[in-house]
Protein backbone atom coordinates (compact mmCIF):
# COMPACT_ATOMS: atom_id res chain seq x y z
CA ASN A 1 -13.10 48.25 50.24
CA VAL A 2 -16.59 48.24 48.69
CA TYR A 3 -16.47 44.49 47.99
CA GLN A 4 -15.80 43.66 51.63
CA CYS A 5 -18.61 45.95 52.80
CA GLN A 6 -21.06 44.18 50.49
CA MET A 7 -19.90 40.79 51.76
CA GLY A 8 -20.41 41.95 55.34
CA LYS A 9 -23.99 42.94 54.56
CA GLN A 10 -24.72 39.43 53.29
CA THR A 11 -23.95 37.76 56.61
CA MET A 12 -26.75 36.65 58.90
CA GLY A 13 -25.04 36.87 62.26
CA THR A 14 -26.00 39.23 65.05
CA ALA A 15 -26.14 42.65 63.46
CA VAL A 16 -27.11 44.50 66.64
CA HIS A 17 -27.53 43.59 70.30
CA ALA A 18 -30.91 45.32 70.75
CA TRP A 19 -32.51 43.61 67.73
CA HIS A 20 -35.89 43.28 69.46
CA THR A 21 -36.23 47.08 69.83
CA ARG A 22 -35.21 47.99 66.27
CA ALA A 23 -37.58 49.50 63.72
CA ASP A 24 -35.89 48.19 60.56
CA ASN A 25 -38.15 47.03 57.73
CA LYS A 26 -36.41 43.67 57.47
CA MET A 27 -33.57 42.16 59.47
CA TYR A 28 -31.91 38.75 59.27
CA ARG A 29 -30.62 37.07 62.42
CA LEU A 30 -28.75 33.79 62.83
CA GLN A 31 -30.05 31.84 65.84
CA PHE A 32 -26.71 30.35 66.90
CA PRO A 33 -23.86 32.48 65.50
CA GLN A 34 -20.30 31.36 66.13
CA SER A 35 -16.92 33.04 66.22
CA PRO A 36 -14.36 31.84 63.67
CA LEU A 37 -11.85 29.20 64.69
CA LEU A 38 -8.95 31.30 63.37
CA LYS A 39 -8.96 35.05 63.91
CA LEU A 40 -6.96 37.97 62.62
CA GLU A 41 -5.47 40.56 64.95
CA ALA A 42 -8.06 43.09 63.78
CA TYR A 43 -10.84 40.73 64.87
CA ASP A 44 -9.88 41.23 68.52
CA ARG A 45 -9.03 44.91 68.07
CA TYR A 46 -12.51 45.73 66.76
CA GLU A 47 -14.22 43.33 69.21
CA MET A 48 -15.89 41.31 66.48
CA ASP A 49 -16.67 38.56 69.01
CA GLU A 50 -19.49 40.80 70.24
CA TYR A 51 -21.16 40.46 66.83
CA PRO A 52 -20.50 36.95 65.47
CA LEU A 53 -21.26 36.83 61.76
CA GLY A 54 -21.64 33.18 60.78
CA THR A 55 -21.16 29.52 61.61
CA ASN A 56 -18.18 27.18 61.50
CA ALA A 57 -18.85 24.45 58.96
CA CYS A 58 -16.52 21.62 57.98
CA VAL A 59 -16.73 21.58 54.20
CA ALA A 60 -15.35 18.81 51.98
CA VAL A 61 -15.02 19.70 48.30
CA ILE A 62 -15.02 16.82 45.83
CA SER A 63 -15.49 16.82 42.08
CA TYR A 64 -17.32 13.62 41.18
CA THR A 65 -18.61 14.55 37.73
CA GLY A 66 -18.27 17.47 35.39
CA TYR A 67 -21.72 18.68 36.42
CA ASP A 68 -21.20 19.80 40.00
CA MET A 69 -23.69 21.66 42.14
CA GLU A 70 -23.06 25.38 42.32
CA ASP A 71 -24.05 27.37 45.40
CA ALA A 72 -25.36 24.26 47.14
CA MET A 73 -24.35 22.26 50.18
CA VAL A 74 -25.26 18.89 51.70
CA ILE A 75 -25.92 19.22 55.43
CA ASN A 76 -25.94 16.48 58.06
CA LYS A 77 -29.57 15.95 59.16
CA SER A 78 -28.80 15.69 62.89
CA SER A 79 -26.72 18.88 62.91
CA PHE A 80 -29.53 20.73 61.13
CA GLN A 81 -32.05 19.41 63.68
CA ARG A 82 -29.81 20.68 66.49
CA GLY A 83 -29.92 24.20 65.06
CA PHE A 84 -27.08 24.50 62.57
CA ALA A 85 -27.71 27.47 60.26
CA HIS A 86 -31.14 28.25 61.70
CA GLY A 87 -32.07 31.84 61.03
CA THR A 88 -34.89 34.30 61.59
CA VAL A 89 -36.24 37.00 59.31
CA ILE A 90 -37.75 39.83 61.34
CA LYS A 91 -40.21 41.97 59.39
CA VAL A 92 -42.00 45.08 60.58
CA GLU A 93 -45.63 45.56 59.67
CA ARG A 94 -47.43 48.75 60.55
CA ILE A 95 -51.14 48.45 61.31
CA ASN A 96 -53.47 51.41 61.69
CA LEU A 97 -55.87 50.37 64.45
CA VAL A 98 -58.11 53.38 63.89
CA SER A 99 -59.03 52.17 60.40
CA MET A 100 -59.65 48.67 61.75
CA SER A 101 -62.02 49.80 64.50
CA GLU A 102 -65.08 49.11 62.32
CA LYS A 103 -64.27 45.41 62.11
CA LYS A 104 -65.63 43.38 64.99
CA THR A 105 -63.53 40.23 64.68
CA MET A 106 -62.70 37.98 67.59
CA PHE A 107 -60.24 35.13 67.71
CA ARG A 108 -61.25 32.47 70.22
CA MET A 109 -61.88 28.77 70.58
CA ASP A 110 -65.08 27.26 69.27
CA PRO A 111 -67.23 26.75 72.41
CA LYS A 112 -68.81 23.60 70.91
CA HIS A 113 -65.43 21.96 70.16
CA PRO A 114 -62.88 23.62 72.47
CA TYR A 115 -60.08 21.08 71.99
CA ASP A 116 -60.18 20.75 68.19
CA THR A 117 -57.96 23.81 67.75
CA VAL A 118 -55.14 23.00 70.19
CA GLY A 119 -52.94 19.99 70.75
CA CYS A 120 -52.28 18.17 74.02
CA ASP A 121 -49.61 20.76 74.90
CA GLY A 122 -52.08 23.67 74.62
CA LEU A 123 -50.43 25.10 71.50
CA PRO A 124 -51.93 25.36 68.00
CA ILE A 125 -51.56 22.19 65.94
CA PRO A 126 -48.72 22.59 63.37
CA GLY A 127 -49.94 22.78 59.79
CA ARG A 128 -53.57 23.32 60.76
CA ARG A 129 -55.54 26.20 59.22
CA TYR A 130 -57.53 28.45 61.50
CA MET A 131 -60.25 30.72 60.20
CA LEU A 132 -61.44 33.94 61.83
């Protein structure tokens, strides 16, 4: 069925096991995919547990007014902070290093102010802009 194939392409689960060695232009990956609570017989036959396709969400549908939100969802803040529906978009960018050999750019700490660029944990400060 063409409709079901298109719906399968819209999922963000684990499309492949060796996702870090792929050369796709763009790939979507769900950080914490889950298996469904209820499964069909074909789910076990085709070993779909090896490639979970989504998350289990408890959804309550209520019509409060005539102007309801379409394609929207209210998510519990603590469940989102724990990783619910977190995803990654992996993009491939090809860089020709031969054409960049003329540029002599270095990325390093400023020797006059070595600790202005990193936080107390040694990582870059979130939201800070760094110039080359």
